[in-house]
Short mmCIF file of C-alpha atoms in Angstrom, two decimals:
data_model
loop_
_atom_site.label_atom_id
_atom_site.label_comp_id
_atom_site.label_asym_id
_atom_site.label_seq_id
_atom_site.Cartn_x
_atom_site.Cartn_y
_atom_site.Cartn_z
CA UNK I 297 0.00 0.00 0.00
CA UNK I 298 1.12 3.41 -0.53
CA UNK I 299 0.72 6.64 0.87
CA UNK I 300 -1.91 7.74 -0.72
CA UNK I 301 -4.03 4.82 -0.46
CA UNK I 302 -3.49 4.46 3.37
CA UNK I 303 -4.52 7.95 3.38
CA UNK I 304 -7.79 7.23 1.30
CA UNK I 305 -8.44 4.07 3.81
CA UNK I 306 -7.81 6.15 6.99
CA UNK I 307 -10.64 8.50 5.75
CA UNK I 308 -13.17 9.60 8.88
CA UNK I 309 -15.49 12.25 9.02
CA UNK I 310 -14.50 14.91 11.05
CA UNK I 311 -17.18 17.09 13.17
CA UNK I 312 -14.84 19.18 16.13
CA UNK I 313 -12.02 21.48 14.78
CA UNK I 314 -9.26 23.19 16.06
CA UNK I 315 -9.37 27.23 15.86
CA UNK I 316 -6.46 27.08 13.23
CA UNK I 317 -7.32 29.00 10.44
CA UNK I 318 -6.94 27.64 6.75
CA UNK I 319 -5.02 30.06 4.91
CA UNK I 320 -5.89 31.56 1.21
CA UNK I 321 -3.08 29.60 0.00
CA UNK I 322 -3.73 26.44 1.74
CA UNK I 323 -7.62 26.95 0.23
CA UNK I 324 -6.57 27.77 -3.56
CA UNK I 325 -4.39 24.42 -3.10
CA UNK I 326 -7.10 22.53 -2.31
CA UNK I 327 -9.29 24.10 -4.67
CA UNK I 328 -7.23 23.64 -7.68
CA UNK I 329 -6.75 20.33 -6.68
CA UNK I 330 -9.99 19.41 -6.90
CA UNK I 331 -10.56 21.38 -10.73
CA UNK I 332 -8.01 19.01 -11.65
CA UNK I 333 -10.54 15.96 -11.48
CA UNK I 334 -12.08 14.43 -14.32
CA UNK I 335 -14.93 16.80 -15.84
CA UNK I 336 -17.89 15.72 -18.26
CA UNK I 337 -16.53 16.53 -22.03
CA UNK I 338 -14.58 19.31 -20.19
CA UNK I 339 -17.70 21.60 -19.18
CA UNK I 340 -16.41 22.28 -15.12
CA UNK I 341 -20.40 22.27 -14.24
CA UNK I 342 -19.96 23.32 -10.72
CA UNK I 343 -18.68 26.53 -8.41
CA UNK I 344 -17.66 26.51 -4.57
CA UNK I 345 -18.72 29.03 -2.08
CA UNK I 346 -15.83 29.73 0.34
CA UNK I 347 -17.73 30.79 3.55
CA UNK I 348 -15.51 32.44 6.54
CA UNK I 349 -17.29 35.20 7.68
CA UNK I 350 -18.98 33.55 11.27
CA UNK I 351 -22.61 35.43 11.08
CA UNK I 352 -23.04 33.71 7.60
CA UNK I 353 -21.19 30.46 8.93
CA UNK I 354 -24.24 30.35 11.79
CA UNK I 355 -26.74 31.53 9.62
CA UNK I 356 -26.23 28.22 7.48
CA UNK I 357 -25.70 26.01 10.59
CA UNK I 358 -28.73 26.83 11.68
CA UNK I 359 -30.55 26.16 8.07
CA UNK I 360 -28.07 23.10 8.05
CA UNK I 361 -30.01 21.70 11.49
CA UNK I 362 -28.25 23.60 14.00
CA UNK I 363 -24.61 21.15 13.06
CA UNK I 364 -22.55 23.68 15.30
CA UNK I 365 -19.07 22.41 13.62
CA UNK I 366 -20.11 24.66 11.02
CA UNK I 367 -19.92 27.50 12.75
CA UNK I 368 -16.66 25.89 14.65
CA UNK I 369 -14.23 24.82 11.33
CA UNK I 370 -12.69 27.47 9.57
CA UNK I 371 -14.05 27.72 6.11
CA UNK I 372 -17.30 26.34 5.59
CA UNK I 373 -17.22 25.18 1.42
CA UNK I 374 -20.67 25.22 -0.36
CA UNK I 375 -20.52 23.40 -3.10
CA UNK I 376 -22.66 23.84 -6.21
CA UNK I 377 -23.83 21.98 -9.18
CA UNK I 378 -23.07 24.90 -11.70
CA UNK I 379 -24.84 25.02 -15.83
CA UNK I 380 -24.83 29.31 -15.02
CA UNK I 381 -21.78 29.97 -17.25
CA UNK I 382 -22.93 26.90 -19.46
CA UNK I 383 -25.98 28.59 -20.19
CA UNK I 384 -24.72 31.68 -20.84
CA UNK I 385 -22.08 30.57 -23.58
CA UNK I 386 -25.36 29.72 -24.85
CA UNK I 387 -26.91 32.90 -25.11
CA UNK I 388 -23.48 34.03 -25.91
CA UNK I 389 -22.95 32.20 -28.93
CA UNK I 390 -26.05 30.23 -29.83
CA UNK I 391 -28.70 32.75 -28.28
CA UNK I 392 -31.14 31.82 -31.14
CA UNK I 393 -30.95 27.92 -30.36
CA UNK I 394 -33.01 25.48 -27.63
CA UNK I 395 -30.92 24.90 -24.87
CA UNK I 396 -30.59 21.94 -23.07
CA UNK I 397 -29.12 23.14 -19.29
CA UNK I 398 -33.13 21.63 -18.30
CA UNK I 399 -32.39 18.53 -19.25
CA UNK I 400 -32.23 15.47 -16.65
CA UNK I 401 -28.44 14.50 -18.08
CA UNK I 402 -27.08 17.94 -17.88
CA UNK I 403 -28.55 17.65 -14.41
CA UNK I 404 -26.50 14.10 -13.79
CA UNK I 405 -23.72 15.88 -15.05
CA UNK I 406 -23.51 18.53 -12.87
CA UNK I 407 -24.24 16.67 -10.32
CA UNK I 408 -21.27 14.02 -10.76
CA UNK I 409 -18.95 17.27 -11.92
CA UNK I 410 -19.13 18.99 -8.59
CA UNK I 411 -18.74 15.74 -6.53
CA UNK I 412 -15.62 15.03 -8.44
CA UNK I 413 -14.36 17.99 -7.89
CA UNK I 414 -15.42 17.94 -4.20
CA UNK I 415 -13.29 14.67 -3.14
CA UNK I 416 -10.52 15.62 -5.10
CA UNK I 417 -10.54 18.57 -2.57
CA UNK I 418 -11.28 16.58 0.11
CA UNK I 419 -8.42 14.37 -0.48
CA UNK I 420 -6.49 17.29 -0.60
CA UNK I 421 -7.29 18.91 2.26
CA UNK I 422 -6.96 15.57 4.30
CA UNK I 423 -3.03 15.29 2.67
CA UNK I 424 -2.49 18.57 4.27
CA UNK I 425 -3.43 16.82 7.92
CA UNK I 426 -7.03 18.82 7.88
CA UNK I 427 -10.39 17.40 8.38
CA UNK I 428 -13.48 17.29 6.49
CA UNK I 429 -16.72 16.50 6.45
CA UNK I 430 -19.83 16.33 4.01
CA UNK I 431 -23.19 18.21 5.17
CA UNK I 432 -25.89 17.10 3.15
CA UNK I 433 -28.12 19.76 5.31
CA UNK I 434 -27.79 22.72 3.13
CA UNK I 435 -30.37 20.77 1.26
CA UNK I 436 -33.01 21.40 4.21
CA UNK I 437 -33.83 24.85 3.58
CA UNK I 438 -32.10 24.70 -0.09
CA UNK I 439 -34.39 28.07 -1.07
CA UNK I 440 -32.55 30.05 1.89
CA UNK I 441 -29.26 28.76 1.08
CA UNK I 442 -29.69 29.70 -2.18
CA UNK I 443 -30.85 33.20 -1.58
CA UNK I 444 -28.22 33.38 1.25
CA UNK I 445 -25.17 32.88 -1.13
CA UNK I 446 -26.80 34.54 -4.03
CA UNK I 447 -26.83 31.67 -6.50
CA UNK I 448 -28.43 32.37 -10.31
CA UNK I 449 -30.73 30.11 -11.56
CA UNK I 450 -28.82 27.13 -13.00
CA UNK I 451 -26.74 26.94 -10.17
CA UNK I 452 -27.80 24.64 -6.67
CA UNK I 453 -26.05 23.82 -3.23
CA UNK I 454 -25.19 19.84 -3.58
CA UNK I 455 -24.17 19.73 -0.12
CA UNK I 456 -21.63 21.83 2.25
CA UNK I 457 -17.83 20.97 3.27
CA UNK I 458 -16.34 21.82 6.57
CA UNK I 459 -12.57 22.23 6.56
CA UNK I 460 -10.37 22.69 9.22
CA UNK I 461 -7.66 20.94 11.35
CA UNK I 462 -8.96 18.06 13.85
CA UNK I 463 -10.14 18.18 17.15
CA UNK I 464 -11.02 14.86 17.78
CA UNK I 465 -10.12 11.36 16.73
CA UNK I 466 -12.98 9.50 15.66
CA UNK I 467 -13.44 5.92 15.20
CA UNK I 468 -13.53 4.18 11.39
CA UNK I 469 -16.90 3.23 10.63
CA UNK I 470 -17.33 -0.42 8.80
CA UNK I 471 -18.21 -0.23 5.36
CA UNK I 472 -20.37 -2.67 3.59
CA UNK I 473 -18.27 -5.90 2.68
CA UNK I 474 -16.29 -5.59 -0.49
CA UNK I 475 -18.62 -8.38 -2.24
CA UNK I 476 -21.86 -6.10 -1.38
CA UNK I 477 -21.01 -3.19 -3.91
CA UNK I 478 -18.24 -5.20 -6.46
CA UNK I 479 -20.05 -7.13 -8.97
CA UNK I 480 -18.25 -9.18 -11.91
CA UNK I 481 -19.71 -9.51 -15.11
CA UNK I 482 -23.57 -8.70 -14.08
CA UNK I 483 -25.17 -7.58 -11.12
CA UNK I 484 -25.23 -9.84 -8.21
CA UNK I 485 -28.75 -9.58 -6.40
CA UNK I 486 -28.38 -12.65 -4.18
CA UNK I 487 -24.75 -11.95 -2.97
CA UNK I 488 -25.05 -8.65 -2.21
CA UNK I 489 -28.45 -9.22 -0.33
CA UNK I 490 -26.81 -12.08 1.83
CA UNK I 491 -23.66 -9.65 2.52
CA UNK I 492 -26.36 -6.94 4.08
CA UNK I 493 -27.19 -9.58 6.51
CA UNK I 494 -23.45 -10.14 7.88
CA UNK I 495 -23.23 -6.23 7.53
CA UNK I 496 -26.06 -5.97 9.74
CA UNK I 497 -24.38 -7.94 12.52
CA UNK I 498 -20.78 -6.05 12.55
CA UNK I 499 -22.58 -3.05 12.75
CA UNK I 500 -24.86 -4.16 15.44
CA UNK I 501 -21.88 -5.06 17.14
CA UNK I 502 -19.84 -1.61 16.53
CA UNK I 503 -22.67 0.49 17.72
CA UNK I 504 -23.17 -1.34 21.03
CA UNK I 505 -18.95 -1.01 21.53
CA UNK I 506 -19.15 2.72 21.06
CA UNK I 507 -22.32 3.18 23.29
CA UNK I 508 -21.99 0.76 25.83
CA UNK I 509 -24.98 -1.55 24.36
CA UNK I 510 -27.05 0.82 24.35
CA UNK I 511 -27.72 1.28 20.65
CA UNK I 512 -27.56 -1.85 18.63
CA UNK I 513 -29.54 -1.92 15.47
CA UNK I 514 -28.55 -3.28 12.59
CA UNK I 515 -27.72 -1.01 9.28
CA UNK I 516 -30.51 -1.96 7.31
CA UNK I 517 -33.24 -1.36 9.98
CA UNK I 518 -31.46 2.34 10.39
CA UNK I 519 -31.77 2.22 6.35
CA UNK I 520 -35.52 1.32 6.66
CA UNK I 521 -36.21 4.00 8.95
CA UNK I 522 -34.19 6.48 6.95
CA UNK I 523 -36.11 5.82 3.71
CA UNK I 524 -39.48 5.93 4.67
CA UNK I 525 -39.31 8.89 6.43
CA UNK I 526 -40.31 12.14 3.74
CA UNK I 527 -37.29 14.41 3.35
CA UNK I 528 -36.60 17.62 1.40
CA UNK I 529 -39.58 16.97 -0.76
CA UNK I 530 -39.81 20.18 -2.02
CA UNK I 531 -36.40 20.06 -3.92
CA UNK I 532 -38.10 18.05 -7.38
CA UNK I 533 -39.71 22.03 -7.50
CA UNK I 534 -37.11 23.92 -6.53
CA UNK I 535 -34.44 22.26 -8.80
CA UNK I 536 -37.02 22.98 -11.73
CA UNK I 537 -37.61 26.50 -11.05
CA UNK I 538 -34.03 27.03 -11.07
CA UNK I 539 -33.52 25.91 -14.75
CA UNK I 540 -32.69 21.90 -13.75
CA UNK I 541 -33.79 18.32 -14.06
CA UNK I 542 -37.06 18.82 -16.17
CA UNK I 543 -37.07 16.83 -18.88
CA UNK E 76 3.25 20.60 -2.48
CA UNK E 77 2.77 16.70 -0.70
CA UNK E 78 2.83 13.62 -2.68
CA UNK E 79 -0.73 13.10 -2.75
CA UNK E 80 -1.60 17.27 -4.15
CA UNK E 81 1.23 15.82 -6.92
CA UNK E 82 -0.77 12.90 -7.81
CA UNK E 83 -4.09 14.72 -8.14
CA UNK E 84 -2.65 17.44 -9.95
CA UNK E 85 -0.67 15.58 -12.59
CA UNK E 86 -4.22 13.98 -13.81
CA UNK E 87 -4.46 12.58 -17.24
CA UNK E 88 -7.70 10.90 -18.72
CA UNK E 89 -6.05 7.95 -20.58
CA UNK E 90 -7.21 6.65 -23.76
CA UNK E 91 -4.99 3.92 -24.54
CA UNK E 92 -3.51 1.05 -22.27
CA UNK E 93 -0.81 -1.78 -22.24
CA UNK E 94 -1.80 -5.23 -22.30
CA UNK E 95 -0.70 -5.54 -18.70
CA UNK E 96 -4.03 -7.13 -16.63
CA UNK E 97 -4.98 -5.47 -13.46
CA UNK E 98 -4.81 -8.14 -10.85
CA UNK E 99 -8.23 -9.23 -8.81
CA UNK E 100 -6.26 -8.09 -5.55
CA UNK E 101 -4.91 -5.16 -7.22
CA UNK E 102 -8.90 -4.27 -8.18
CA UNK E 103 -10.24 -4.87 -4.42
CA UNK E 104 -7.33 -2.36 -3.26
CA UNK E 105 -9.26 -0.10 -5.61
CA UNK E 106 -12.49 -0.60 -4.59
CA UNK E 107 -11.99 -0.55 -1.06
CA UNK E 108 -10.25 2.79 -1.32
CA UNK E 109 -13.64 3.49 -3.00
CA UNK E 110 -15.84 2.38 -0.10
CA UNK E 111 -13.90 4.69 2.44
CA UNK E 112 -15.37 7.95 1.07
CA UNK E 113 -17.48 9.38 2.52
CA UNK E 114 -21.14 8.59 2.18
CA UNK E 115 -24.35 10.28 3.42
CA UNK E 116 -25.73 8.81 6.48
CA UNK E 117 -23.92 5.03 5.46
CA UNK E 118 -26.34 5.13 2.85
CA UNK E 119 -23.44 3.40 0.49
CA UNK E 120 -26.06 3.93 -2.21
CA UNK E 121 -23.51 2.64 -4.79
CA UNK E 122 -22.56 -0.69 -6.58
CA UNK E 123 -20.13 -1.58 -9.24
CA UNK E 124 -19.85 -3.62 -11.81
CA UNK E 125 -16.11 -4.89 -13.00
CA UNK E 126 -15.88 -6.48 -17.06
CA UNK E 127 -13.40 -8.01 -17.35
CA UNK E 128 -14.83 -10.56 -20.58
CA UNK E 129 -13.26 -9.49 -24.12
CA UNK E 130 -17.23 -9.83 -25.84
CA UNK E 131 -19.09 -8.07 -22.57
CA UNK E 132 -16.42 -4.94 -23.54
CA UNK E 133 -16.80 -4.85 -26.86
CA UNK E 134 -20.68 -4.64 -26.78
CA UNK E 135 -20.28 -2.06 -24.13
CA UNK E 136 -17.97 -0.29 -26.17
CA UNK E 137 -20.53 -0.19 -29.02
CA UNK E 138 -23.13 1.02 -27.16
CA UNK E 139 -21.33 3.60 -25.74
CA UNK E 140 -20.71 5.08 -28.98
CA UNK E 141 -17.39 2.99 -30.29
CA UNK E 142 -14.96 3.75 -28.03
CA UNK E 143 -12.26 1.55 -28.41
CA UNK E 144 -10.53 2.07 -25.43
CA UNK E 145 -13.04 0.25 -23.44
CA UNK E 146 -11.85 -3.06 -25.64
CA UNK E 147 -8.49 -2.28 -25.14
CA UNK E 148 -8.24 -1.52 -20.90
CA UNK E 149 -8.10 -4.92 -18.98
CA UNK E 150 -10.86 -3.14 -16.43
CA UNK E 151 -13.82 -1.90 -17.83
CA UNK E 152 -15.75 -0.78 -14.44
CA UNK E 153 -19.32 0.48 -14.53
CA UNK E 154 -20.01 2.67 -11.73
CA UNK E 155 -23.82 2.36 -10.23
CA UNK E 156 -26.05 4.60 -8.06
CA UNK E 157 -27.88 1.73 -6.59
CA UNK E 158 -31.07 1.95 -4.24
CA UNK E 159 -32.06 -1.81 -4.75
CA UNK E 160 -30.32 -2.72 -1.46
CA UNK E 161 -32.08 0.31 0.45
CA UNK E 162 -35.63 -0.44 -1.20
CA UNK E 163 -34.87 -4.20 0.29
CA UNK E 164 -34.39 -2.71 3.88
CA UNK E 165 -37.53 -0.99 3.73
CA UNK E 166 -39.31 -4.27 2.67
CA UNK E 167 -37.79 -6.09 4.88
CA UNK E 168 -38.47 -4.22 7.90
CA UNK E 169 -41.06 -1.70 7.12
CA UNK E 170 -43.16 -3.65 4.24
CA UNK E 171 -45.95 -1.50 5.15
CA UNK E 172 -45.10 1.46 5.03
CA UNK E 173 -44.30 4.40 2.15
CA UNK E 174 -40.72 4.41 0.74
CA UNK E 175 -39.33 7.23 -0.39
CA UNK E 176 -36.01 5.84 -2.45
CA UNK E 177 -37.75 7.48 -5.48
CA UNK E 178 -37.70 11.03 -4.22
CA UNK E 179 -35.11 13.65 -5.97
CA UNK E 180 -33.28 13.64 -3.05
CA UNK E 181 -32.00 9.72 -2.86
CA UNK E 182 -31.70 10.53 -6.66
CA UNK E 183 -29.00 13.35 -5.75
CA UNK E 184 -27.63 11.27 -2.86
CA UNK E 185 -27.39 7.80 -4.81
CA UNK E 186 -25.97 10.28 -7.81
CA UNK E 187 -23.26 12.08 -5.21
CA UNK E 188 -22.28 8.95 -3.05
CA UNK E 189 -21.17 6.60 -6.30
CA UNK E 190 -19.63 9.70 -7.80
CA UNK E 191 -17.48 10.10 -4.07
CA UNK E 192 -16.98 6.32 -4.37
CA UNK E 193 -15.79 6.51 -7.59
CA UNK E 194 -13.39 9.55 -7.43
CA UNK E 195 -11.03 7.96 -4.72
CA UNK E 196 -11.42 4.50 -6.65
CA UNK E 197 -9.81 6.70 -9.26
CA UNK E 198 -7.03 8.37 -7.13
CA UNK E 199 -6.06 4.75 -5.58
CA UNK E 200 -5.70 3.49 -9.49
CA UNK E 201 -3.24 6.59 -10.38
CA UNK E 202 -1.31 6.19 -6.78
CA UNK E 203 -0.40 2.59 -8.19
CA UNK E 204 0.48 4.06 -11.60
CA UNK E 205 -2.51 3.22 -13.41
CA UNK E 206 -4.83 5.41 -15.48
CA UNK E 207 -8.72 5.94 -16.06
CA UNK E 208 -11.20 7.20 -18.26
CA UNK E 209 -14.64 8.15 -17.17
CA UNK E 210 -17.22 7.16 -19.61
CA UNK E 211 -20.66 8.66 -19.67
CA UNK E 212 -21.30 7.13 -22.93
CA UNK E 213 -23.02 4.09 -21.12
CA UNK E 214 -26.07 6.47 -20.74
CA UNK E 215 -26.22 6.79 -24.29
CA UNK E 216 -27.94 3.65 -24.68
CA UNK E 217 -28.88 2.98 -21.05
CA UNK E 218 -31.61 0.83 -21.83
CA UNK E 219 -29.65 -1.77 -23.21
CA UNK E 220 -26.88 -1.45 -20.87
CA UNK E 221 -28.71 -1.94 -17.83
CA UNK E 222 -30.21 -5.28 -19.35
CA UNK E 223 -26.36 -6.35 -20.33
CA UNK E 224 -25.71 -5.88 -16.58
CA UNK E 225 -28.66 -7.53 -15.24
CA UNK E 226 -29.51 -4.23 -13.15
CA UNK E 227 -32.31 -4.18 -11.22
CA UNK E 228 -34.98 -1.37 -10.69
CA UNK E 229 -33.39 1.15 -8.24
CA UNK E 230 -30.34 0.85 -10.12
CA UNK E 231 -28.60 2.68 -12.85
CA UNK E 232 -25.42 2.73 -14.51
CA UNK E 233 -24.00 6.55 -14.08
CA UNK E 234 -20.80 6.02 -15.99
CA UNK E 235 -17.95 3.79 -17.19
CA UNK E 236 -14.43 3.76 -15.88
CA UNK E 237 -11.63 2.02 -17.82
CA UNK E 238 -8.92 1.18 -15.83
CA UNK E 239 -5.36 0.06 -16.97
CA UNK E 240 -1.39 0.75 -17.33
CA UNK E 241 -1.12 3.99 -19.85
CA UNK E 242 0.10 3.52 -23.05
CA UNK E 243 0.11 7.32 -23.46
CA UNK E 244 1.03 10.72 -22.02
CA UNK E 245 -1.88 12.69 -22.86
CA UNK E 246 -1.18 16.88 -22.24
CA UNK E 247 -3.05 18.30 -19.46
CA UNK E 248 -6.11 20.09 -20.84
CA UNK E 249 -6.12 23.71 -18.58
CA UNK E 250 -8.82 24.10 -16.41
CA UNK E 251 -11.05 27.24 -15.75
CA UNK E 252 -9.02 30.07 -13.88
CA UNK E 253 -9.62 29.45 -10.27
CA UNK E 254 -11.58 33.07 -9.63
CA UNK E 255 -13.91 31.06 -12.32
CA UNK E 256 -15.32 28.41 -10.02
CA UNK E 257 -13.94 29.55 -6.35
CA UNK E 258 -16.30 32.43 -4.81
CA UNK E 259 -16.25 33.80 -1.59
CA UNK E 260 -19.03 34.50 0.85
CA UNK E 261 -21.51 34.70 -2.06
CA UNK E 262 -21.52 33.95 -5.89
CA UNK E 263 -20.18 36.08 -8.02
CA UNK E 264 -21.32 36.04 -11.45
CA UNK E 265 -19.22 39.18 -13.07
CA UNK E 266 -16.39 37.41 -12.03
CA UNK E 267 -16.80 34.37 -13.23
CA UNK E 268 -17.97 35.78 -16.64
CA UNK E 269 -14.82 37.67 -17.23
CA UNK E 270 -12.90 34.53 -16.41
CA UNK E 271 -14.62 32.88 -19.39
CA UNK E 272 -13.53 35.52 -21.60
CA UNK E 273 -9.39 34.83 -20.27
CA UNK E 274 -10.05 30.87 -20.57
CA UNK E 275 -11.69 31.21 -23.88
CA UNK E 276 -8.22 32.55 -25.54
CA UNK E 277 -6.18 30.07 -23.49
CA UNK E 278 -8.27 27.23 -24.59
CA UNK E 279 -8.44 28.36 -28.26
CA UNK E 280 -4.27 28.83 -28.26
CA UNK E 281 -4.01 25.20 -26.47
CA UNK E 282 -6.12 23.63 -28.90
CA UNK E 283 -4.47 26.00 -31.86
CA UNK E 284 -0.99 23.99 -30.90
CA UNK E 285 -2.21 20.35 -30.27
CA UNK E 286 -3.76 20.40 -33.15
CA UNK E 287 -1.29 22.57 -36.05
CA UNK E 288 -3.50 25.68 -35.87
CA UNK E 289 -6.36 23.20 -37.93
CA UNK E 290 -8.65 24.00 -34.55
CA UNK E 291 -9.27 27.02 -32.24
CA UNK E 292 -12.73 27.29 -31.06
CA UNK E 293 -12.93 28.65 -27.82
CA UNK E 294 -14.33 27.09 -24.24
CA UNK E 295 -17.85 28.68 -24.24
CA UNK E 296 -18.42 28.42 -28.05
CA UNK E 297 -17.97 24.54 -28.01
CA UNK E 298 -20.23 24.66 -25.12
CA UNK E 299 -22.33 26.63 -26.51
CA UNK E 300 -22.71 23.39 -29.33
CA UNK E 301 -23.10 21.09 -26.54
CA UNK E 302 -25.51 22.66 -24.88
CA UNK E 303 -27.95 23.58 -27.88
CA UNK E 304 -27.55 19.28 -28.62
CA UNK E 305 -30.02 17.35 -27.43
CA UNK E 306 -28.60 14.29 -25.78
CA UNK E 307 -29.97 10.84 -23.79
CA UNK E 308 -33.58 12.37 -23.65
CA UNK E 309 -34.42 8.77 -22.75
CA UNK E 310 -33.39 9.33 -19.46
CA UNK E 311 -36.09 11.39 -17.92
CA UNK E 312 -37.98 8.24 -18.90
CA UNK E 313 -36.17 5.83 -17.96
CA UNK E 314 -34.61 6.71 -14.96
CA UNK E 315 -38.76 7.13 -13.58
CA UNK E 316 -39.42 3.39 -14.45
CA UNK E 317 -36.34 2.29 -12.54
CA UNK E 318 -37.48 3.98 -9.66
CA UNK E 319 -35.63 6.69 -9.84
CA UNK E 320 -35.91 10.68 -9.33
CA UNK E 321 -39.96 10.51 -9.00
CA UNK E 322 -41.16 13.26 -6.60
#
């Protein structure tokens, strides 16, 4: 193994921060780090927020679900599916022509653009001995956020980044066994459903370690309970008054 | 600069590979470096599929609009956003009740956590000298790919990966000036637009030379093509009958 794989296996969220600030420098490294990812046919469909300033940092913790490590890590990064400047090369060059931004694959693409770009960054911030982690909240009250940071239509919040240097030292988390998510050939229905089931047990048993057997159910019960329960319904709407996802 | 920020930043997409096979252990290193990213809420709403058979890659090639490459690289990996496994935990505790897997919003998260999975599977293939091609041409006909793969509803194929020793060293392709996708507190559109204009002629002269002056278009004009082109309308469609991106 080398270095950069143990660093991609030693990967753990990271939710308390030191007060060390991330410099301009250090932030442009790890932003150009992640541009250098792979990008759809070239089209860079996404732009990050750098937040710093600590009104707007609680502001968004609070629309985030009150996740106070926002307010703690340095530089809060909001990271956005972008088709603004795609759209207007359109009107640009092409302003007589359909455009296509709307469509459902430009809206995969985006989407899969920014989130390359994102753990590229992430990796890179990690190589530098920072923490991150991914806050899917910013999605709650998407409409605020979006007003908040002053995003154009085209443009939407995929999900935050905090950044910053570690205060803590959390435990790995198990992942799903190898054989659950690698298929060979063709997908694997009966494998990966009998791999769930010895899933469910390690987890079972690494939640009851951390909270002295007090919490003990298995992953795919939390997954049950996590899927039936409604949440951000209102973003199908919202993405498709902002110009995404509609056909 | 650390060895990891070298790795990410000397990024090629590769195109051609040696003969050389990629060794089953050599793929679960890959993988697993996959599953450590992070995912939202353990969701691991991912699978993937590794094709390794010389007539599975050549059909997959076709229908992903004859790229040879994908005949040619010893790994052909096709990288899943998968919500069967989720859609089972629901059934299997919560049969009665409504599941939500084919909301937007486990569209996006399915969408971001392969995509996360995906990126560091990439970075662990480069670390061991490897390269990789992502290739969104299995959405072109997704229909047919999903029935090569056997995928089942609440799964869909978001792109190919080829993996393999390079038989190449591509140039690196520039990327948007930083100011271009890198905001701070809020979004700022002038900014970004003039960037465009400065990555337009840089583009234009970087084409002008790989090519003996026979191309030049700039950034936003070929965009601007893209963009007006209607591509994979299917998958509005399709991606509703698989379960997918509903409500």
């Amino acid at each position: 193994m080398n270095d950069t794989i143990n660093l991609l296996m030693s990967h753990r969220s990271i939710r308390s921060y030191k007060p060390d600030p991330v410099t301009d420098e250090q932030l442009e490294t790890i932003i150009a780090a992640g541009q250098m990812a792979s990008s759809s046919s070239n089209v860079q469909a996404y732009s990050v927020i750098a937040v710093r300033d600590p009104k707007r940092k609680a502001i968004l913790a609070e629309l985030a679900g009150n996740q106070r490590y926002i307010v703690e890590c340095p530089v809060f990064l909001v990271w956005c599916a972008d088709l603004h400047r795609l759209e207007k090369a359109v009107q640009q060059h092409a302003p007589q022509e359909e455009s296509y931004t709307d469509a459902v694959e430009n809206f995969i693409v985006a989407t899969a653009d920014v989130t390359l770009a994102a753990q590229n960054a992430a990796i890179a911030a990690e190589s530098m001995g920072m923490g991150i982690v991914y806050i899917g909240g910013v999605r709650n009250e998407i409409e605020e956020v979006s007003e908040l940071l002053g995003l154009p239509d085209r443009v939407y919040p995929v999900y935050g980044m905090c950044v910053g240097y570690p205060n803590q030292e959390p435990g790995q988390r198990p992942r799903l066994p190898l054989k659950a998510v690698l298929h060979h050939e063709s997908y694997d229905a009966l494998t990966t459903e009998q791999t769930v089931a010895e899933y469910d047990e390690q987890m079972a048993n690494y939640l009851s370690a951390r909270t002295a057997g007090t919490k003990s159910t298995p992953w795919s019960a939390l997954m049950a309970q996590k899927f039936t329960t409604a949440s951000r319904m209102q973003l199908k709407d919202f993405l498709e008054r902002k110009g995404f996802n509609k056909r």
